[in-house]
Tab-separated table of C-alpha atoms and ligand atoms in Angstrom:
chain	number	residue	atom	x	y	z
D	1	MET	CA	-4.807	70.401	229.866
D	2	ASN	CA	-6.376	68.198	232.490
D	3	ASP	CA	-9.731	69.821	232.809
D	4	GLY	CA	-12.115	68.231	235.224
D	5	VAL	CA	-15.432	66.924	234.029
D	6	ARG	CA	-18.497	66.351	236.144
D	7	TRP	CA	-22.177	65.787	235.563
D	8	GLY	CA	-24.296	68.860	235.042
D	9	ARG	CA	-26.756	69.754	237.745
D	10	PRO	CA	-30.294	70.975	237.131
D	11	GLY	CA	-30.233	74.575	235.966
D	12	GLU	CA	-26.733	74.411	234.538
D	13	LEU	CA	-26.677	75.203	230.873
D	14	CYS	CA	-24.758	74.321	227.765
D	15	THR	CA	-23.414	77.197	225.680
D	16	CYS	CA	-26.336	76.522	223.334
D	17	GLY	CA	-28.843	77.106	226.108
D	18	ARG	CA	-29.873	73.499	226.692
D	19	GLN	CA	-29.575	71.753	230.019
D	20	ALA	CA	-25.955	70.716	230.463
D	21	ILE	CA	-25.329	66.990	230.704
D	22	GLU	CA	-21.652	67.387	231.499
D	23	VAL	CA	-19.746	70.334	232.904
D	24	PHE	CA	-16.107	70.956	232.081
D	25	GLU	CA	-14.013	72.875	234.556
D	26	THR	CA	-11.779	75.064	232.431
D	27	ASP	CA	-9.333	77.873	232.988
D	28	HIS	CA	-12.144	80.197	231.969
D	29	GLY	CA	-14.623	78.760	234.432
D	30	PRO	CA	-17.134	75.958	234.184
D	31	VAL	CA	-18.643	75.298	230.766
D	32	GLY	CA	-21.639	73.086	230.246
D	33	TRP	CA	-22.185	70.696	227.371
D	34	CYS	CA	-25.498	69.148	226.362
D	35	ARG	CA	-23.832	66.335	224.365
D	36	ILE	CA	-25.765	67.447	221.294
D	37	SER	CA	-23.362	68.819	218.735
D	38	ASP	CA	-25.924	70.111	216.285
D	39	GLY	CA	-25.237	73.660	217.393
D	40	GLY	CA	-28.382	73.830	219.417
D	41	ASN	CA	-31.455	75.777	218.599
D	42	SER	CA	-29.950	78.444	216.389
D	43	VAL	CA	-33.078	80.551	216.151
D	44	GLY	CA	-34.655	82.669	218.791
D	45	PRO	CA	-33.159	84.933	221.394
D	46	CYS	CA	-29.911	84.252	223.139
D	47	PRO	CA	-30.743	82.968	226.619
D	48	PHE	CA	-27.657	84.556	228.150
D	49	CYS	CA	-27.553	88.166	226.968
D	50	GLY	CA	-31.027	88.616	225.522
D	51	SER	CA	-29.770	89.282	222.014
D	52	PRO	CA	-32.601	88.645	219.540
D	53	ARG	CA	-30.265	86.441	217.553
D	54	LYS	CA	-27.765	83.911	218.755
D	55	HIS	CA	-24.059	84.230	218.132
D	56	PHE	CA	-22.191	82.716	215.247
D	57	THR	CA	-18.554	82.249	214.471
D	58	PRO	CA	-17.173	83.732	211.248
D	59	TRP	CA	-17.369	80.254	209.741
D	60	GLY	CA	-21.043	79.796	210.564
D	61	ASP	CA	-21.053	77.621	213.656
D	62	LEU	CA	-23.035	78.604	216.675
D	63	GLY	CA	-20.713	80.615	218.883
D	64	ARG	CA	-20.594	80.989	222.592
D	65	CYS	CA	-22.286	84.059	223.978
D	66	PRO	CA	-19.844	86.533	225.525
D	67	SER	CA	-22.251	86.642	228.446
D	68	TYR	CA	-22.389	82.861	228.786
D	69	ARG	CA	-22.798	81.651	232.329
D	70	LEU	CA	-23.231	78.137	233.567
D	71	ARG	CA	-26.261	79.261	235.513
D	72	LEU	CA	-28.688	81.947	234.532
D	73	VAL	CA	-29.858	82.493	238.079
D	74	GLY	CA	-28.091	82.294	241.385
D	75	GLY	CA	-24.451	82.788	242.051
D	76	ASP	CA	-23.705	79.614	243.922
D	77	VAL	CA	-20.986	77.447	242.457
U	1	ZN	ZN1	-25.573	72.400	223.737
U	2	ZN	ZN1	-25.759	86.172	223.887
């Protein structure tokens, strides 16, 4: 329950595809957050898996891509 939080570094992304302002260290790996809770840019291709449409939860919120990664390029942590 005590996830670490740090500042996002350049190139680290929120689940919505924006630059991450903060990064949460979770049990499932680091997850970025852009601090904008409008669901992000809901149109256009998914930046993580290339799907032509982004992912939505059954209740209509923008969902996290199953291929979400903190960084699109590079494997350094
Ligand atoms: Zn975001
Ligand atoms: Zn996706």
